[in-house]
Amino acid sequence: MSDFDYDLFVIGGGSGGVRAARVAAGEADAKVAIAEESRFGGTCVIRGCVPKKLMVFASGYGEMIADARAFGWDVGEGDFDWKSFQSKLSDELDRLEGVYQRLIDNSGVDRFDQRAIVKDAHTVELADGTTKSAKHILIATGGHPVRPDLENANLGIVSDDIFDLPKLPKTILIIGGGYIACEFAGVFNGLGVETTQYYRGAQILRGFDEEARGLIAEEMKTNGVDLHCGTDIIEMSEAEGGIRVKATNGTERVFDKVLFATGRVPNTKGMGLEDADVNLGRKGEIQVDEYSQTNVPSIYAIGDVTDRVNLTPVAIREGMAFVETVFKGNPTKPDHDLIPTAIFTQPEMGTIGIAEEDAEEPIEVYATSFKAMHSAFAGRTDRVMMKLIVSQESRKVLGCHIVAPNAGEMIQLAGIAIKMGATKEDFDRTVAVHPTMAEELVTMREPVRRT
Ligand code: FAD
């Protein structure tokens, strides 16, 4: 019989926390509790991946209507009704939140719908003042978006606020060049909002393959996003009908809304972590070892709060690895190598492995750019790009970058082969699926460069 109230107390009911709690209770028979201060499902379900992707879908219909006409359909223009979409979105998020709550309840986990903080190595304090003891504490509190340190920055919104906007703005300025900024630039532009984007760096989507970033930036501009790289906001103030923004490019303009997509920080403030002597990094992230264990042996942390690879499937895997390690006697390190991922910009990107610029060994680059059959027929100018980075020595495919409709779906499958260590010759041995865009991945014969 344990001296603690619980074997495991999980703080945070998002992607990582819910999975760890369910698996520890369901598969390892542990006595588990979980606390969530906002809504179960966390960032991904309530204010991240899910509502974002639904907005990406919504914003694509304008183009589809135009395409339908090109394919012979007699369809009118039609208007987007934000209120109608928003109400359906809200119902869907309520439904998903309910699914998460039921999953927790059905796995026998005690659910606390309130904030929790760490009191000491084995104690959690709930917002109602009660305390619970636990053999292990798992912190999975995620992160939140931050505004830059700028006077009047509170006039701007952050990604959390988008889904609750009372109406669609006529004009929006998006500040930032990361994937969240670029995805929402595509969304607002597609919904008919006059969209401007300022990013202080030389090119959007820093860290990804340069050629892919370049193509996405070009296509975003062609689609209507007024994208200015090398541009930052200097001043913002209230103005009649909106927010006046002075920028480093010498412009002064008024926008209905300004969206700051300038970064996220881990949720560690006021969590009692300093008092419990848990080591934090410079951004406030919880420092953990390869098994997600902090310097306090009974306290572990997973997901965005550790600021490793901030993606839902990664938080989930870190949660599963934690349960394997602590509750199943099978020490498991979450594998952060070769993670396939999608950027839901318009055009979409699917990517895995190294960018061409990051190669540390002699490589061959196979690349092709073409007009997809569907776009060519519809009379659109957009181009698709497929690129493979291949090791000259091992012949292994070290990176794959796709800019194309549904690139996220493609990279999931290409990712399996690449994770298995497929060589360029393995790709070549695979018969093309015709006519598709993805067939180009197995039909690129000659490298465009060797470096
Ligand atoms: P979260 O999901 O953030 O969950 C943490 C939970 O802890 C929250 O519910 C919070 O309310 C709760 N909490 C915090 N403090 C406390 C406390 N003291 N007590 C109790 N509860 C607390 N990832 C992808 O893989 N694909 C995408 O397309 C994608 N798109 C995204 C789009 C946006 C706009 C954003 C913001 C993120 C996106 N992400 C995407 C990232 C993804 O949402 C996160 O990586 C993922 O949610 C991290 O899971 P987590 O469990 O670490 O934390």
Coordinates of C-alpha atoms and ligand atoms in Angstrom, one line a residue:
M1 CA 0.0 0.0 0.0
S2 CA 1.4 3.4 -1.1
D3 CA 1.8 6.2 1.5
F4 CA 0.7 8.7 -1.2
D5 CA -2.8 9.7 -2.4
Y6 CA -1.7 8.9 -5.9
D7 CA 1.0 7.1 -7.8
L8 CA 0.9 9.9 -10.4
F9 CA -0.5 13.4 -10.4
V10 CA -0.5 15.1 -13.8
I11 CA -0.7 18.9 -14.0
G12 CA -2.2 19.9 -17.4
G13 CA -4.9 18.2 -19.5
G14 CA -3.5 18.8 -22.9
S15 CA -2.1 16.4 -25.5
G16 CA 0.8 15.1 -23.4
G17 CA -0.8 15.1 -20.0
V18 CA -4.1 13.4 -21.0
R19 CA -2.2 10.6 -22.8
A20 CA 0.2 10.0 -19.9
A21 CA -2.6 9.9 -17.3
R22 CA -4.8 7.5 -19.4
V23 CA -2.0 5.1 -20.2
A24 CA -0.6 5.1 -16.7
A25 CA -4.0 4.3 -15.3
G26 CA -5.3 2.0 -18.1
E27 CA -2.2 0.0 -18.9
A28 CA 0.0 0.2 -15.8
D29 CA -2.8 0.1 -13.2
A30 CA -1.5 3.2 -11.5
K31 CA -3.7 5.4 -9.3
V32 CA -3.7 8.6 -11.2
A33 CA -5.2 12.2 -11.0
I34 CA -5.1 15.0 -13.5
A35 CA -5.8 18.7 -13.1
E36 CA -6.7 21.1 -15.9
E37 CA -7.2 24.8 -15.2
S38 CA -8.9 25.7 -18.5
R39 CA -10.4 23.1 -20.9
F40 CA -9.4 19.4 -21.4
G41 CA -7.8 18.9 -24.8
G42 CA -5.4 21.8 -24.2
T43 CA -3.8 24.0 -26.8
C44 CA -4.0 21.5 -29.7
V45 CA -7.8 20.8 -29.4
I46 CA -9.0 24.2 -28.0
R47 CA -6.8 26.9 -29.5
G48 CA -4.2 25.2 -31.7
C49 CA -4.0 22.5 -34.3
V50 CA -7.7 21.6 -34.5
P51 CA -9.4 25.0 -34.8
K52 CA -6.5 26.2 -36.9
K53 CA -6.8 23.3 -39.4
L54 CA -10.6 23.8 -39.6
M55 CA -10.0 27.5 -40.4
V56 CA -7.5 26.4 -43.1
F57 CA -10.2 24.2 -44.6
A58 CA -12.7 27.1 -44.4
S59 CA -10.3 29.5 -46.1
G60 CA -9.7 27.1 -49.0
Y61 CA -13.2 27.1 -50.3
G62 CA -13.0 30.4 -52.1
E63 CA -10.3 29.0 -54.4
M64 CA -12.2 25.8 -54.7
I65 CA -15.3 27.6 -56.0
A66 CA -13.1 29.3 -58.6
D67 CA -11.6 26.0 -59.5
A68 CA -15.0 24.4 -59.8
R69 CA -16.0 27.0 -62.4
A70 CA -12.8 26.2 -64.3
F71 CA -13.8 22.5 -64.3
G72 CA -17.2 23.3 -65.8
W73 CA -19.4 23.8 -62.8
D74 CA -21.9 26.5 -62.8
V75 CA -21.4 28.0 -59.3
G76 CA -21.8 31.5 -58.0
E77 CA -19.4 33.6 -55.9
G78 CA -20.9 33.1 -52.4
D79 CA -19.8 34.8 -49.2
F80 CA -18.1 33.5 -46.1
D81 CA -20.2 33.8 -42.9
W82 CA -17.9 34.0 -39.9
K83 CA -20.6 33.7 -37.4
S84 CA -22.0 30.5 -38.9
F85 CA -18.5 29.0 -39.1
Q86 CA -17.7 30.1 -35.6
S87 CA -20.8 28.6 -34.1
K88 CA -20.0 25.2 -35.8
L89 CA -16.4 25.5 -34.7
S90 CA -17.5 26.1 -31.1
D91 CA -19.8 23.1 -31.1
E92 CA -17.0 20.9 -32.5
L93 CA -14.6 22.0 -29.8
D94 CA -17.2 21.4 -27.1
R95 CA -17.7 17.9 -28.6
L96 CA -13.9 17.2 -28.6
E97 CA -13.5 18.5 -25.1
G98 CA -16.3 16.1 -24.0
V99 CA -14.5 13.2 -25.7
Y100 CA -11.3 14.0 -23.7
Q101 CA -13.2 14.3 -20.5
R102 CA -14.9 10.9 -21.0
L103 CA -11.6 9.3 -22.0
I104 CA -10.1 10.4 -18.7
D105 CA -13.2 9.4 -16.6
N106 CA -13.5 6.0 -18.4
S107 CA -9.8 5.2 -17.7
G108 CA -10.4 5.6 -13.9
V109 CA -8.3 8.8 -13.6
D110 CA -9.5 11.3 -11.0
R111 CA -10.2 14.6 -12.8
F112 CA -9.8 18.0 -11.1
D113 CA -11.2 20.9 -13.2
Q114 CA -8.9 23.5 -11.6
R115 CA -5.4 24.9 -11.5
A116 CA -2.7 22.9 -9.6
I117 CA 0.8 23.9 -8.6
V118 CA 3.7 22.1 -7.1
K119 CA 4.1 22.4 -3.3
D120 CA 7.1 20.1 -3.0
A121 CA 8.6 17.0 -4.5
H122 CA 5.6 14.9 -3.7
T123 CA 2.8 17.4 -3.1
V124 CA 0.4 19.3 -5.4
E125 CA -1.8 22.1 -4.3
L126 CA -5.1 22.7 -6.0
A127 CA -6.7 26.1 -6.5
D128 CA -9.4 25.2 -3.9
G129 CA -6.6 25.0 -1.3
T130 CA -6.6 21.2 -0.9
T131 CA -3.3 19.3 -1.4
K132 CA -2.7 15.9 -2.8
S133 CA 0.4 13.8 -2.4
A134 CA 1.8 11.7 -5.2
K135 CA 4.7 9.4 -5.7
H136 CA 5.4 11.0 -9.1
I137 CA 4.3 14.4 -10.4
L138 CA 4.2 15.0 -14.2
I139 CA 4.1 18.6 -15.4
A140 CA 2.5 19.0 -18.8
T141 CA 1.3 22.6 -18.6
G142 CA 2.2 23.6 -22.2
G143 CA 2.9 27.2 -23.2
H144 CA 1.2 30.4 -24.2
P145 CA 1.7 33.1 -26.8
V146 CA 3.4 36.3 -25.8
R147 CA 3.3 39.8 -27.1
P148 CA 6.5 41.7 -27.8
D149 CA 7.9 44.2 -25.3
L150 CA 6.4 47.2 -27.0
E151 CA 4.2 50.1 -25.8
N152 CA 0.5 49.4 -26.5
A153 CA 1.2 45.8 -27.5
N154 CA -2.0 44.9 -25.7
L155 CA -3.9 46.5 -28.6
G156 CA -2.9 43.5 -30.6
I157 CA -4.3 40.0 -30.4
V158 CA -2.5 36.6 -30.1
S159 CA -3.4 33.3 -31.6
D160 CA -5.6 32.3 -28.7
D161 CA -7.9 35.2 -29.5
I162 CA -8.5 34.4 -33.1
F163 CA -11.2 31.8 -32.6
D164 CA -13.3 34.2 -30.5
L165 CA -13.2 37.3 -32.7
P166 CA -16.7 38.8 -32.8
K167 CA -16.4 39.5 -36.5
L168 CA -13.8 39.0 -39.2
P169 CA -11.6 42.1 -39.6
K170 CA -11.5 43.8 -43.0
T171 CA -7.7 44.3 -42.6
I172 CA -5.2 42.5 -40.5
L173 CA -1.5 42.9 -39.8
I174 CA 0.3 39.7 -38.8
I175 CA 3.7 40.2 -37.0
G176 CA 6.0 37.2 -37.2
G177 CA 7.5 34.7 -39.7
G178 CA 7.1 31.4 -37.9
Y179 CA 4.7 28.7 -38.9
I180 CA 1.8 30.0 -36.8
A181 CA 2.1 33.5 -38.4
C182 CA 2.3 32.1 -41.9
E183 CA -0.5 29.7 -41.5
F184 CA -2.9 32.4 -40.2
A185 CA -1.7 34.8 -43.0
G186 CA -3.0 32.2 -45.5
V187 CA -6.2 31.6 -43.5
F188 CA -7.2 35.3 -43.2
N189 CA -6.2 36.0 -46.8
G190 CA -8.3 33.0 -48.0
L191 CA -11.3 34.3 -46.0
G192 CA -11.1 37.6 -47.8
V193 CA -9.4 39.7 -45.2
E194 CA -6.8 42.1 -46.6
T195 CA -3.7 40.6 -45.0
T196 CA -0.4 42.2 -44.4
Q197 CA 2.5 40.3 -42.7
Y198 CA 5.7 41.9 -41.3
Y199 CA 8.6 39.7 -40.4
R200 CA 11.9 41.2 -39.2
G201 CA 14.1 38.3 -40.6
A202 CA 15.2 37.9 -44.2
Q203 CA 12.8 35.1 -45.0
I204 CA 9.8 33.5 -43.3
L205 CA 9.8 30.0 -41.8
R206 CA 13.4 30.1 -40.4
G207 CA 14.9 26.7 -39.9
F208 CA 13.2 25.0 -42.8
D209 CA 14.7 24.3 -46.3
E210 CA 15.5 27.6 -48.0
E211 CA 14.2 26.6 -51.4
A212 CA 10.9 25.5 -49.8
R213 CA 10.6 28.7 -47.7
G214 CA 11.3 30.8 -50.8
L215 CA 8.6 29.1 -52.8
I216 CA 6.0 29.4 -50.0
A217 CA 6.8 33.1 -49.6
E218 CA 6.4 33.7 -53.3
E219 CA 3.1 31.8 -53.5
M220 CA 1.8 33.5 -50.5
K221 CA 2.4 36.9 -52.2
T222 CA 0.9 35.6 -55.4
N223 CA -2.2 34.6 -53.4
G224 CA -2.5 38.1 -52.1
V225 CA -0.7 38.2 -48.8
D226 CA 1.2 41.5 -48.6
L227 CA 4.3 40.0 -47.1
H228 CA 7.2 42.2 -46.0
C229 CA 10.4 40.5 -44.7
G230 CA 13.1 42.6 -43.0
T231 CA 10.3 44.7 -41.5
D232 CA 9.3 45.1 -37.9
I233 CA 6.8 47.2 -36.0
I234 CA 8.2 50.3 -34.2
E235 CA 5.1 51.9 -32.7
M236 CA 1.4 51.2 -32.4
S237 CA -1.4 53.3 -31.1
E238 CA -5.2 53.5 -31.1
A239 CA -6.6 55.2 -34.2
E240 CA -10.0 55.9 -35.5
G241 CA -11.3 52.6 -37.0
G242 CA -8.3 50.5 -35.9
I243 CA -4.7 50.4 -34.8
R244 CA -2.1 52.7 -36.3
V245 CA 1.2 51.0 -36.9
K246 CA 4.6 52.5 -37.7
A247 CA 7.0 50.1 -39.2
T248 CA 10.7 50.0 -40.0
N249 CA 9.9 50.0 -43.7
G250 CA 8.9 53.7 -43.3
T251 CA 5.2 53.0 -43.6
E252 CA 2.4 54.2 -41.2
R253 CA -0.8 52.4 -41.7
V254 CA -4.1 51.7 -39.8
F255 CA -5.3 48.0 -39.5
D256 CA -8.5 46.7 -38.0
K257 CA -6.5 44.1 -36.1
V258 CA -2.9 43.3 -35.4
L259 CA -2.0 39.7 -34.6
F260 CA 1.3 39.0 -32.7
A261 CA 2.6 35.6 -33.7
T262 CA 6.0 36.4 -32.3
G263 CA 6.6 33.4 -30.0
R264 CA 5.4 31.2 -27.1
V265 CA 6.7 30.7 -23.7
P266 CA 6.3 27.7 -21.3
N267 CA 3.7 27.8 -18.6
T268 CA 5.9 27.7 -15.6
K269 CA 5.2 31.0 -13.8
G270 CA 3.6 30.8 -10.4
M271 CA 3.8 27.0 -10.5
G272 CA 5.9 26.7 -7.3
L273 CA 8.8 25.2 -9.3
E274 CA 11.5 27.5 -8.0
D275 CA 10.4 26.7 -4.4
A276 CA 10.5 23.0 -5.2
D277 CA 14.0 23.5 -6.6
V278 CA 13.1 22.3 -10.2
N279 CA 15.7 23.7 -12.7
L280 CA 14.3 26.0 -15.3
G281 CA 16.0 27.3 -18.5
R282 CA 16.3 30.8 -19.8
K283 CA 12.8 30.9 -21.4
G284 CA 11.3 29.4 -18.2
E285 CA 11.2 25.9 -19.7
I286 CA 11.5 22.9 -17.4
Q287 CA 14.9 21.3 -17.9
V288 CA 14.7 17.5 -18.2
D289 CA 17.0 14.7 -19.1
E290 CA 16.4 12.2 -22.0
Y291 CA 13.8 10.4 -19.9
S292 CA 11.8 13.7 -19.2
Q293 CA 13.0 13.6 -15.6
T294 CA 13.8 16.9 -13.8
N295 CA 16.6 17.4 -11.3
V296 CA 14.0 16.5 -8.6
P297 CA 13.7 12.7 -9.1
S298 CA 10.0 12.5 -8.4
I299 CA 9.0 15.3 -10.9
Y300 CA 8.9 14.8 -14.6
A301 CA 7.9 17.1 -17.4
I302 CA 6.7 16.6 -21.0
G303 CA 5.5 18.6 -24.0
D304 CA 5.8 22.3 -24.7
V305 CA 6.6 23.1 -21.1
T306 CA 10.0 21.5 -21.8
D307 CA 10.4 23.4 -25.1
R308 CA 12.0 20.5 -26.9
V309 CA 10.0 19.9 -30.1
N310 CA 6.7 21.7 -29.7
L311 CA 4.3 19.5 -31.5
T312 CA 1.3 17.5 -30.4
P313 CA 2.5 14.1 -31.5
V314 CA 5.8 14.7 -29.8
A315 CA 4.1 15.7 -26.5
I316 CA 2.1 12.4 -26.8
R317 CA 5.2 10.3 -27.4
E318 CA 7.0 11.9 -24.5
G319 CA 4.0 11.1 -22.3
M320 CA 4.0 7.4 -23.5
A321 CA 7.8 7.1 -23.0
F322 CA 7.4 8.6 -19.4
V323 CA 4.8 5.9 -18.6
E324 CA 7.0 3.1 -20.1
T325 CA 10.0 4.4 -18.0
V326 CA 8.3 5.1 -14.7
F327 CA 5.4 2.6 -14.5
K328 CA 6.3 -0.3 -16.8
G329 CA 9.9 -0.8 -15.8
N330 CA 11.0 -0.2 -19.4
P331 CA 13.3 2.9 -19.5
T332 CA 12.4 4.6 -22.8
K333 CA 13.8 7.8 -24.3
P334 CA 11.4 9.7 -26.6
D335 CA 12.9 9.7 -30.1
H336 CA 13.3 13.2 -31.4
D337 CA 15.1 12.2 -34.6
L338 CA 13.5 12.5 -38.0
I339 CA 10.1 14.0 -37.1
P340 CA 7.9 14.5 -40.1
T341 CA 5.8 17.6 -39.9
A342 CA 3.4 19.7 -41.9
I343 CA 3.1 23.5 -42.1
F344 CA -0.5 24.4 -43.2
T345 CA 0.5 27.4 -45.1
Q346 CA -1.1 28.0 -48.5
P347 CA 0.7 26.3 -50.2
E348 CA 1.2 23.5 -47.7
M349 CA 4.6 22.1 -46.7
G350 CA 5.5 18.6 -45.6
T351 CA 9.0 18.1 -44.3
I352 CA 11.3 15.7 -42.6
G353 CA 15.0 15.6 -41.9
I354 CA 17.7 18.1 -42.8
A355 CA 17.4 21.2 -44.9
E356 CA 19.9 21.3 -47.8
E357 CA 21.8 24.1 -46.0
D358 CA 22.2 22.0 -42.9
A359 CA 24.0 19.1 -44.5
E360 CA 27.2 18.2 -42.7
E361 CA 28.4 15.6 -45.2
P362 CA 28.6 15.5 -49.1
I363 CA 25.1 15.3 -50.5
E364 CA 23.2 15.1 -53.7
V365 CA 20.1 17.2 -54.1
Y366 CA 17.2 16.0 -56.2
A367 CA 14.5 18.6 -56.8
T368 CA 11.7 19.3 -59.2
S369 CA 9.2 22.1 -59.5
F370 CA 6.1 21.9 -61.7
K371 CA 2.5 22.9 -62.2
A372 CA 0.2 20.3 -60.8
M373 CA -2.4 18.8 -63.2
H374 CA -5.3 20.2 -61.2
S375 CA -3.9 23.8 -61.0
A376 CA -2.8 23.8 -64.7
F377 CA -6.3 22.8 -65.8
A378 CA -7.9 25.4 -63.5
G379 CA -5.6 28.0 -65.0
R380 CA -3.7 28.8 -61.8
T381 CA 0.0 29.6 -61.7
D382 CA 1.0 27.9 -58.5
R383 CA 3.8 25.4 -58.6
V384 CA 4.6 22.3 -56.6
M385 CA 8.1 21.4 -55.3
M386 CA 9.5 18.1 -54.3
K387 CA 13.1 17.8 -53.0
L388 CA 15.2 15.0 -51.6
I389 CA 18.5 15.5 -49.8
V390 CA 20.6 12.3 -50.3
S391 CA 23.9 11.3 -48.6
Q392 CA 26.5 10.7 -51.2
E393 CA 28.2 8.1 -49.0
S394 CA 25.3 6.1 -47.4
R395 CA 22.8 6.9 -50.2
K396 CA 20.2 7.4 -47.4
V397 CA 17.6 10.1 -47.9
L398 CA 18.4 12.6 -45.2
G399 CA 15.7 15.1 -45.9
C400 CA 12.5 15.4 -47.9
H401 CA 10.7 18.7 -48.5
I402 CA 7.4 18.9 -50.3
V403 CA 5.4 22.1 -51.1
A404 CA 2.1 21.0 -52.6
P405 CA -1.6 20.6 -51.8
N406 CA -1.9 17.9 -49.1
A407 CA 1.9 17.8 -48.6
G408 CA 1.2 17.0 -44.9
E409 CA -0.5 13.7 -46.0
M410 CA 2.4 12.9 -48.3
I411 CA 5.2 13.5 -45.8
Q412 CA 3.5 11.2 -43.3
L413 CA 4.0 8.3 -45.7
A414 CA 7.4 9.3 -47.1
G415 CA 8.4 9.7 -43.4
I416 CA 8.0 6.0 -42.7
A417 CA 10.5 5.1 -45.5
I418 CA 12.9 7.8 -44.4
K419 CA 12.7 6.8 -40.8
M420 CA 13.4 3.2 -41.8
G421 CA 16.6 4.5 -43.5
A422 CA 15.5 4.3 -47.1
T423 CA 18.1 5.1 -49.7
K424 CA 17.6 7.0 -52.9
E425 CA 17.8 3.6 -54.7
D426 CA 14.9 2.4 -52.5
F427 CA 12.8 5.4 -53.7
D428 CA 13.8 4.6 -57.3
R429 CA 12.8 0.9 -57.0
T430 CA 9.3 2.0 -56.0
V431 CA 6.8 2.2 -58.9
A432 CA 5.2 5.5 -59.4
V433 CA 1.5 6.0 -58.7
H434 CA 0.2 7.8 -61.8
P435 CA -1.1 10.4 -62.2
T436 CA -0.3 12.0 -58.9
M437 CA 2.0 14.7 -57.7
A438 CA 3.8 12.4 -55.3
E439 CA 5.0 10.2 -58.1
E440 CA 7.8 12.8 -58.7
L441 CA 9.3 11.6 -55.4
V442 CA 10.3 8.3 -57.1
T443 CA 11.0 9.5 -60.6
M444 CA 13.7 12.1 -60.0
R445 CA 16.7 10.5 -61.9
E446 CA 19.5 13.1 -61.9
P447 CA 20.7 15.3 -59.0
V448 CA 20.3 19.0 -59.6
R449 CA 23.5 19.6 -57.4
R450 CA 26.2 17.8 -55.6
T451 CA 27.7 19.6 -52.6
Ligands
FAD1 P1 -1.0 21.9 -24.0 O1 -1.7 21.1 -25.1 O2 -0.7 23.3 -24.2 O3 -1.7 21.5 -22.7 C1 -1.3 22.1 -21.5 C2 -2.6 22.2 -20.6 O4 -2.2 22.6 -19.3 C3 -3.5 23.4 -21.1 O5 -4.8 22.9 -21.3 C4 -3.5 24.4 -19.9 O6 -4.7 25.0 -19.7 C5 -3.1 23.5 -18.7 N1 -2.4 24.1 -17.6 C6 -1.4 25.0 -17.6 N2 -1.0 25.3 -16.4 C7 -1.8 24.6 -15.6 C8 -1.9 24.5 -14.1 N3 -1.1 25.1 -13.3 N4 -2.8 23.7 -13.6 C9 -3.7 23.0 -14.4 N5 -3.7 23.0 -15.7 C10 -2.7 23.9 -16.3 N6 1.2 21.0 -33.2 C11 1.1 20.1 -34.2 O7 1.6 19.0 -34.0 N7 0.5 20.4 -35.4 C12 -0.1 21.6 -35.6 O8 -0.7 21.8 -36.7 C13 -0.1 22.5 -34.6 N8 -0.7 23.7 -34.8 C14 -0.7 24.6 -33.8 C15 -1.3 25.9 -34.0 C16 -1.3 26.8 -33.0 C17 -2.0 28.1 -33.2 C18 -0.7 26.5 -31.7 C19 -0.7 27.6 -30.6 C20 0.0 25.3 -31.5 C21 0.0 24.4 -32.5 N9 0.6 23.1 -32.4 C22 0.6 22.2 -33.4 C23 1.4 22.8 -31.1 C24 0.6 22.0 -30.2 O9 -0.6 22.5 -29.9 C25 1.4 21.8 -28.9 O10 2.7 21.3 -29.2 C26 0.7 20.8 -28.0 O11 -0.6 21.2 -27.6 C27 1.6 20.6 -26.7 O12 0.9 19.7 -25.8 P2 1.2 19.8 -24.3 O13 0.5 18.7 -23.6 O14 2.6 20.0 -24.0 O15 0.5 21.2 -23.8

